[in-house]
CSV table of C-alpha atoms and ligand atoms in Angstrom, one decimal:
chain,number,residue,atom,x,y,z
N,1,MET,CA,-17.2,10.6,13.0
N,2,TYR,CA,-19.1,13.9,13.1
N,3,LYS,CA,-16.9,16.9,12.2
N,4,ASP,CA,-13.3,15.7,12.4
N,5,LEU,CA,-11.1,12.6,11.8
N,6,LEU,CA,-8.1,13.1,14.0
N,7,THR,CA,-7.5,9.6,15.2
N,8,LEU,CA,-9.4,6.3,14.7
N,9,ARG,CA,-11.0,7.1,18.1
N,10,ASP,CA,-13.3,9.4,16.2
N,11,ILE,CA,-15.0,6.6,14.4
N,12,ASN,CA,-17.2,3.7,15.8
N,13,ALA,CA,-17.9,0.3,14.4
N,14,ALA,CA,-21.3,1.2,13.0
N,15,GLU,CA,-19.8,4.2,11.2
N,16,LEU,CA,-17.0,2.1,10.0
N,17,GLU,CA,-19.4,-0.3,8.4
N,18,GLU,CA,-21.2,2.7,6.7
N,19,LEU,CA,-17.8,4.0,5.6
N,20,PHE,CA,-16.8,0.8,4.0
N,21,ALA,CA,-20.2,0.5,2.1
N,22,LEU,CA,-19.7,3.9,0.7
N,23,THR,CA,-16.0,3.1,-0.1
N,24,THR,CA,-17.1,0.1,-2.1
N,25,TYR,CA,-19.7,2.2,-3.9
N,26,PHE,CA,-17.2,4.8,-4.8
N,27,LYS,CA,-14.7,2.1,-6.0
N,28,GLN,CA,-17.2,0.3,-8.1
N,29,ASN,CA,-18.7,3.5,-9.6
N,30,ARG,CA,-15.7,5.5,-10.2
N,31,GLY,CA,-16.1,7.7,-13.2
N,32,LYS,CA,-19.7,6.4,-13.7
N,33,VAL,CA,-21.8,8.4,-11.4
N,34,GLY,CA,-21.5,12.0,-10.4
N,35,CYS,CA,-21.4,12.3,-6.5
N,36,THR,CA,-21.5,16.0,-5.6
N,37,ASP,CA,-21.2,15.9,-1.8
N,38,LEU,CA,-18.4,18.6,-2.1
N,39,LYS,CA,-20.1,20.7,-4.8
N,40,GLY,CA,-19.2,24.3,-4.2
N,41,LYS,CA,-16.8,23.4,-1.4
N,42,SER,CA,-13.1,24.4,-1.2
N,43,ILE,CA,-10.9,22.0,0.9
N,44,GLY,CA,-7.5,23.2,2.0
N,45,LEU,CA,-4.8,20.5,1.9
N,46,ILE,CA,-2.0,21.8,4.3
N,47,PHE,CA,1.3,19.8,4.1
N,48,ALA,CA,4.3,20.4,6.4
N,49,LYS,CA,5.9,17.1,5.2
N,50,SER,CA,6.4,15.4,1.8
N,51,SER,CA,3.7,13.3,0.3
N,52,THR,CA,2.8,11.4,-2.9
N,53,ARG,CA,-0.2,9.2,-2.1
N,54,THR,CA,-2.0,11.4,0.4
N,55,ARG,CA,-1.6,14.6,-1.6
N,56,VAL,CA,-2.6,13.1,-4.9
N,57,SER,CA,-5.5,10.9,-3.6
N,58,PHE,CA,-7.0,13.9,-1.7
N,59,GLU,CA,-6.6,16.3,-4.5
N,60,VAL,CA,-8.2,13.8,-6.9
N,61,GLY,CA,-10.8,12.8,-4.4
N,62,VAL,CA,-11.9,16.3,-3.7
N,63,HIS,CA,-12.2,17.0,-7.4
N,64,GLU,CA,-14.2,13.8,-8.1
N,65,LEU,CA,-16.8,14.8,-5.4
N,66,GLY,CA,-17.3,18.1,-7.1
N,67,GLY,CA,-15.2,20.2,-4.8
N,68,ASN,CA,-12.2,22.5,-5.2
N,69,PRO,CA,-8.8,21.3,-3.6
N,70,LEU,CA,-6.3,23.9,-2.6
N,71,TYR,CA,-2.7,22.5,-1.9
N,72,LEU,CA,-1.1,24.6,0.7
N,73,ASP,CA,2.6,24.1,1.5
N,74,SER,CA,2.8,25.1,5.2
N,75,THR,CA,6.4,26.4,4.9
N,76,LYS,CA,5.0,29.0,2.5
N,77,MET,CA,2.1,29.9,4.8
N,78,GLN,CA,2.4,32.4,7.6
N,79,LEU,CA,1.9,29.3,9.8
N,80,GLY,CA,5.5,28.4,8.8
N,81,ARG,CA,6.6,31.9,10.0
N,82,GLY,CA,5.1,31.7,13.5
N,83,GLU,CA,1.4,32.6,13.0
N,84,THR,CA,-0.5,30.7,15.6
N,85,VAL,CA,-2.5,27.5,14.9
N,86,SER,CA,-5.5,29.2,16.5
N,87,ASP,CA,-5.3,32.3,14.3
N,88,THR,CA,-4.8,30.2,11.2
N,89,ALA,CA,-7.9,28.0,12.2
N,90,ASN,CA,-10.1,31.1,12.6
N,91,VAL,CA,-9.0,32.7,9.3
N,92,LEU,CA,-9.2,29.5,7.2
N,93,SER,CA,-12.6,28.8,8.6
N,94,ARG,CA,-13.9,32.1,6.9
N,95,TYR,CA,-12.6,30.9,3.5
N,96,LEU,CA,-12.7,27.1,3.3
N,97,HIS,CA,-15.2,24.3,4.0
N,98,GLY,CA,-12.7,21.8,5.2
N,99,ILE,CA,-9.0,21.2,6.1
N,100,VAL,CA,-6.9,18.1,5.4
N,101,ILE,CA,-3.5,18.5,7.3
N,102,ARG,CA,-0.2,16.6,7.4
N,103,THR,CA,2.1,18.0,10.1
N,104,PHE,CA,4.4,17.0,12.9
N,105,SER,CA,2.5,17.6,16.2
N,106,GLN,CA,-0.8,15.7,16.9
N,107,ALA,CA,-1.5,18.6,19.6
N,108,ASP,CA,-1.4,21.1,16.7
N,109,ILE,CA,-4.1,19.4,14.7
N,110,GLU,CA,-6.2,18.8,17.9
N,111,GLU,CA,-6.0,22.6,18.5
N,112,LEU,CA,-6.7,23.4,14.8
N,113,ALA,CA,-9.8,21.2,15.0
N,114,ARG,CA,-11.0,22.7,18.4
N,115,VAL,CA,-10.8,26.2,17.0
N,116,ALA,CA,-11.9,25.7,13.4
N,117,THR,CA,-15.6,25.8,12.6
N,118,ILE,CA,-15.0,23.5,9.6
N,119,PRO,CA,-14.1,19.8,9.5
N,120,VAL,CA,-10.4,18.8,10.0
N,121,ILE,CA,-9.0,15.5,8.7
N,122,ASN,CA,-5.6,14.2,9.8
N,123,ALA,CA,-3.5,13.4,6.8
N,124,LEU,CA,-0.5,12.1,9.2
N,125,THR,CA,1.2,13.4,12.2
N,126,ASP,CA,4.2,12.0,14.0
N,127,ASP,CA,1.6,10.0,16.2
N,128,TYR,CA,-1.2,8.9,13.8
N,129,HIS,CA,-2.2,8.2,10.3
N,130,PRO,CA,-5.9,7.4,10.4
N,131,CYS,CA,-6.7,7.6,6.7
N,132,GLN,CA,-4.0,5.1,5.9
N,133,ILE,CA,-5.2,2.6,8.3
N,134,LEU,CA,-8.9,3.0,7.2
N,135,ALA,CA,-7.6,2.0,3.6
N,136,ASP,CA,-5.6,-0.9,5.0
N,137,LEU,CA,-8.5,-2.3,6.9
N,138,PHE,CA,-10.7,-2.0,3.8
N,139,THR,CA,-8.0,-3.7,1.8
N,140,ILE,CA,-7.9,-6.6,4.3
N,141,LYS,CA,-11.6,-7.0,4.2
N,142,GLU,CA,-11.6,-6.9,0.4
N,143,TYR,CA,-9.0,-9.9,0.3
N,144,SER,CA,-10.3,-11.9,3.3
N,145,LYS,CA,-14.1,-10.9,3.3
N,146,THR,CA,-13.7,-10.5,7.0
N,147,LEU,CA,-11.5,-8.7,9.6
N,148,ASP,CA,-11.3,-11.8,11.7
N,149,VAL,CA,-7.6,-12.3,10.7
N,150,LYS,CA,-4.2,-12.1,12.3
N,151,CYS,CA,-2.2,-9.0,11.3
N,152,VAL,CA,1.5,-8.7,12.3
N,153,PHE,CA,3.2,-5.4,12.2
N,154,VAL,CA,7.0,-5.8,12.1
N,155,GLY,CA,9.4,-2.9,12.8
N,156,ASP,CA,9.1,0.5,14.4
N,157,GLY,CA,6.3,-0.3,16.9
N,158,ALA,CA,6.2,3.3,18.0
N,159,SER,CA,5.5,4.8,14.6
N,160,ASN,CA,2.3,6.6,13.4
N,161,ILE,CA,1.3,3.6,11.4
N,162,ALA,CA,1.7,1.2,14.4
N,163,ASN,CA,-0.3,3.5,16.6
N,164,SER,CA,-3.1,3.9,14.2
N,165,LEU,CA,-3.1,0.2,13.4
N,166,MET,CA,-3.5,-0.7,17.0
N,167,LEU,CA,-6.5,1.6,17.3
N,168,GLY,CA,-7.8,-0.1,14.0
N,169,ALA,CA,-7.5,-3.6,15.6
N,170,LYS,CA,-9.5,-2.3,18.6
N,171,LEU,CA,-12.1,-0.8,16.4
N,172,THR,CA,-12.6,-4.0,14.4
N,173,GLY,CA,-11.6,-6.8,16.7
N,174,MET,CA,-8.8,-7.8,14.4
N,175,LYS,CA,-6.0,-9.8,16.1
N,176,MET,CA,-2.8,-8.0,15.9
N,177,VAL,CA,0.8,-8.6,17.1
N,178,ILE,CA,3.5,-6.0,16.9
N,179,ALA,CA,7.0,-7.3,16.6
N,180,SER,CA,9.7,-4.7,17.5
N,181,PRO,CA,12.8,-4.2,19.5
N,182,LYS,CA,12.4,-2.7,23.1
N,183,GLU,CA,13.8,0.7,21.8
N,184,TYR,CA,10.9,1.0,19.4
N,185,ALA,CA,8.3,-0.8,21.4
N,186,PRO,CA,4.6,0.3,21.1
N,187,SER,CA,3.2,2.9,23.4
N,188,ALA,CA,2.3,1.3,26.7
N,189,ALA,CA,-0.8,3.5,26.9
N,190,ILE,CA,-2.1,2.5,23.5
N,191,LEU,CA,-1.4,-1.1,24.0
N,192,LYS,CA,-3.4,-1.0,27.2
N,193,GLU,CA,-6.2,0.8,25.5
N,194,CYS,CA,-6.3,-1.8,22.7
N,195,ALA,CA,-6.0,-4.9,24.9
N,196,PRO,CA,-6.9,-7.7,24.3
N,197,TYR,CA,-6.7,-7.2,20.5
N,198,VAL,CA,-3.0,-6.2,20.4
N,199,GLU,CA,0.0,-7.8,21.8
N,200,TRP,CA,3.7,-6.9,21.6
N,201,CYS,CA,6.5,-9.5,21.0
N,202,GLU,CA,10.2,-8.8,20.5
N,203,ASP,CA,10.8,-11.9,18.4
N,204,PRO,CA,9.5,-11.4,14.8
N,205,ALA,CA,9.7,-15.1,14.0
N,206,GLU,CA,7.4,-16.0,17.0
N,207,ALA,CA,5.1,-13.1,16.3
N,208,ILE,CA,4.6,-14.0,12.6
N,209,LYS,CA,3.3,-17.6,13.2
N,210,GLY,CA,-0.1,-17.9,11.6
N,211,ALA,CA,-0.2,-14.4,10.3
N,212,ASN,CA,-2.6,-13.7,7.5
N,213,TYR,CA,-1.2,-10.2,6.9
N,214,VAL,CA,2.3,-8.9,7.5
N,215,TYR,CA,2.7,-5.1,7.6
N,216,THR,CA,5.8,-3.0,7.8
N,217,ASP,CA,6.6,0.7,7.5
N,218,VAL,CA,9.9,2.6,7.1
N,219,TRP,CA,12.5,2.6,9.8
N,220,VAL,CA,13.1,6.3,9.6
N,221,SER,CA,9.9,8.2,9.6
N,222,MET,CA,9.7,11.8,8.4
N,223,GLY,CA,11.0,14.0,11.1
N,224,PHE,CA,13.3,11.3,12.6
N,225,GLU,CA,16.1,11.6,10.0
N,226,GLU,CA,18.7,12.5,12.7
N,227,GLU,CA,18.2,9.0,14.2
N,228,ARG,CA,18.8,7.1,10.9
N,229,ALA,CA,22.1,5.3,11.8
N,230,LYS,CA,20.8,4.1,15.2
N,231,ARG,CA,17.4,3.1,13.8
N,232,LEU,CA,18.9,1.1,10.9
N,233,ALA,CA,21.3,-0.7,13.3
N,234,THR,CA,18.6,-1.6,15.9
N,235,LEU,CA,15.8,-2.5,13.4
N,236,ALA,CA,18.0,-4.6,11.1
N,237,PRO,CA,16.8,-8.0,12.6
N,238,TYR,CA,13.3,-6.9,11.8
N,239,GLN,CA,13.5,-6.9,7.9
N,240,VAL,CA,10.5,-8.4,6.3
N,241,ASN,CA,12.0,-10.9,3.9
N,242,LYS,CA,11.1,-14.3,2.3
N,243,ALA,CA,12.7,-16.3,5.3
N,244,LEU,CA,10.4,-14.5,7.7
N,245,MET,CA,7.3,-14.7,5.5
N,246,ALA,CA,7.8,-18.4,5.1
N,247,LEU,CA,6.9,-18.7,8.9
N,248,ALA,CA,3.5,-17.0,8.4
N,249,ALA,CA,0.2,-18.6,7.3
N,250,LYS,CA,-0.1,-20.1,3.8
N,251,ASP,CA,-1.3,-17.3,1.4
N,252,VAL,CA,0.0,-14.5,3.7
N,253,LYS,CA,-0.3,-11.1,2.2
N,254,PHE,CA,2.2,-8.2,2.5
N,255,LEU,CA,1.1,-4.6,3.4
N,256,HIS,CA,3.1,-1.4,3.4
N,257,CYS,CA,1.8,2.1,3.6
N,258,LEU,CA,4.6,3.2,1.2
N,259,PRO,CA,7.0,4.7,0.4
N,260,ALA,CA,9.1,1.5,0.8
N,261,HIS,CA,12.8,1.2,1.2
N,262,ARG,CA,13.8,-2.1,-0.4
N,263,GLY,CA,16.7,-3.7,1.4
N,264,GLU,CA,15.8,-1.9,4.7
N,265,GLU,CA,12.4,-2.8,6.3
N,266,VAL,CA,11.5,-5.1,3.3
N,267,SER,CA,13.4,-7.2,0.9
N,268,ALA,CA,12.8,-6.5,-2.8
N,269,ASP,CA,11.6,-10.1,-3.4
N,270,VAL,CA,8.8,-9.7,-0.9
N,271,MET,CA,7.9,-6.1,-2.0
N,272,ASP,CA,7.8,-7.2,-5.7
N,273,ASP,CA,6.1,-10.5,-5.3
N,274,SER,CA,2.8,-10.1,-7.1
N,275,ASN,CA,1.2,-13.1,-5.2
N,276,MET,CA,2.2,-11.8,-1.8
N,277,SER,CA,2.4,-8.0,-2.0
N,278,ILE,CA,-0.8,-6.0,-2.2
N,279,VAL,CA,0.7,-2.7,-1.6
N,280,PHE,CA,-0.7,-1.0,-4.8
N,281,ASP,CA,-4.3,-2.1,-4.1
N,282,GLU,CA,-3.7,-0.7,-0.6
N,283,ALA,CA,-2.5,2.5,-2.1
N,284,GLU,CA,-5.4,2.7,-4.6
N,285,ASN,CA,-7.9,2.3,-1.7
N,286,ARG,CA,-6.7,5.5,-0.1
N,287,LEU,CA,-8.6,7.4,-2.8
N,288,HIS,CA,-11.9,5.5,-2.4
N,289,VAL,CA,-11.8,5.4,1.4
N,290,GLN,CA,-10.9,9.2,1.8
N,291,LYS,CA,-13.8,10.1,-0.6
N,292,ALA,CA,-16.0,8.1,1.6
N,293,VAL,CA,-14.7,9.9,4.7
N,294,MET,CA,-15.2,13.4,3.2
N,295,SER,CA,-18.8,12.4,1.9
N,296,MET,CA,-19.8,11.1,5.4
N,297,ILE,CA,-18.5,14.1,7.2
N,298,PHE,CA,-20.3,16.6,4.9
N,299,ARG,CA,-23.5,14.6,4.8
N,300,ASN,CA,-23.5,14.5,8.6
N,301,LEU,CA,-23.0,18.3,8.7
N,302,ALA,CA,-25.8,18.8,6.3
N,303,LYS,CA,-28.3,16.9,8.4
R,401,CP,N1,1.3,6.3,2.7
R,401,CP,C1,1.4,7.6,2.6
R,401,CP,O1,0.8,8.4,3.4
R,401,CP,O2,2.1,8.1,1.5
R,401,CP,P1,2.6,9.5,1.2
R,401,CP,O3,3.6,9.9,2.3
R,401,CP,O4,3.2,9.5,-0.2
R,401,CP,O5,1.4,10.4,1.2
R,402,NVA,N1,5.8,6.4,9.3
R,402,NVA,C1,6.0,7.0,8.0
R,402,NVA,C2,4.7,6.9,7.3
R,402,NVA,C3,4.8,7.5,5.8
R,402,NVA,C4,3.4,7.5,5.1
R,402,NVA,C5,6.4,8.4,8.2
R,402,NVA,O1,5.8,9.1,9.1
R,402,NVA,O2,7.2,8.9,7.5
C-alpha cells in the first residue's frame, strides 16, 4: 500500500501486520496522544452514495490525525454534471492532499487514482469495500487472536462486501465459504484468484458447519434498488437466523457491515443477541483502521 487503497490487492501480508499494529495503537490511545500524520493536510471525502459509518469515521479520523476533512456530495460537484473524472483528478490534486471516494464504478476510481497525484482511498464502489473488510479482519483477530478461523458469508455472493472479503481471505489465509444462490454466486474470476482459501456452496446449512464467524450484507445494495423484488424472493432462503446459526461452531460470532435490515438478510434475534453479534465493535473498528490506513500512506509518501 503505497499511494492508493483501491482494493485489498493494494496491500500485502507484511503491510497488513503493520496496519493492525498501528490500528491497535490508535484504538488503545484514542484521545490520549496527539498523532499528527495529517497535520496541515486537507482530505476530500467525495460521496455519490449514502453513508453513515464511512462518512463519520473518515471525518472524525482525519480530524483526529490533525487534518481537515472536506465532505463533498458528488451530486453537487461538477462531476455530477458531466465534468470528467480525469479533469476532476487534476484539479483536486492542486488543492487537496488526499481523496476518499464512494461511488458506483470501480473503473472511475481507478482512473481517478491514475491521474491524481495525491492518494485515493476507496470508500466503497459497486465492486469493492476494502476499508470495511480491513476493519472486519481486525475485529476477527481481536476476538479470536488469530485469523486461522472459518468465516462463512451468507447471501449476495456477488456484492462489494463478498468480493472484498474473498480478497481478505486470500491476503490472510483465512478459510472462507460463500453460501449464495446461483443467481448471486461469487465472481468466478475472484473465486479462482482466491483459491484455495475461498469456496462457494449453494446450501447455507452445509456451508455454515463449523463456522466461527457468520457474515451477511444487505440483499439490495445501493444502486440495485430496481432489482429489489427479485432479490428478496431469491435470497429469502439465505436469511441468517437462530436456526441457521445453531449449525455453526459453538461461540459463533455474527458480523454485518451495516446498515442491517432485520427480517431480511438477518433476523432481529441474531442481530440483537449481545453474545453473538459483534457488529458494533466491527463498526467502531472502521475508525481505528482507517486512521491507520491514512497514517501509513502519508508516512510512506513522506519517506
Ligand atoms: N458499512 C458501511 O460502509 O456503512 P455506511 O454505508 O453507513 O458508510
Ligand atoms: N453492499 C452494501 C454495503 C453497504 C455498506 C451496499 O453496497 O449497499
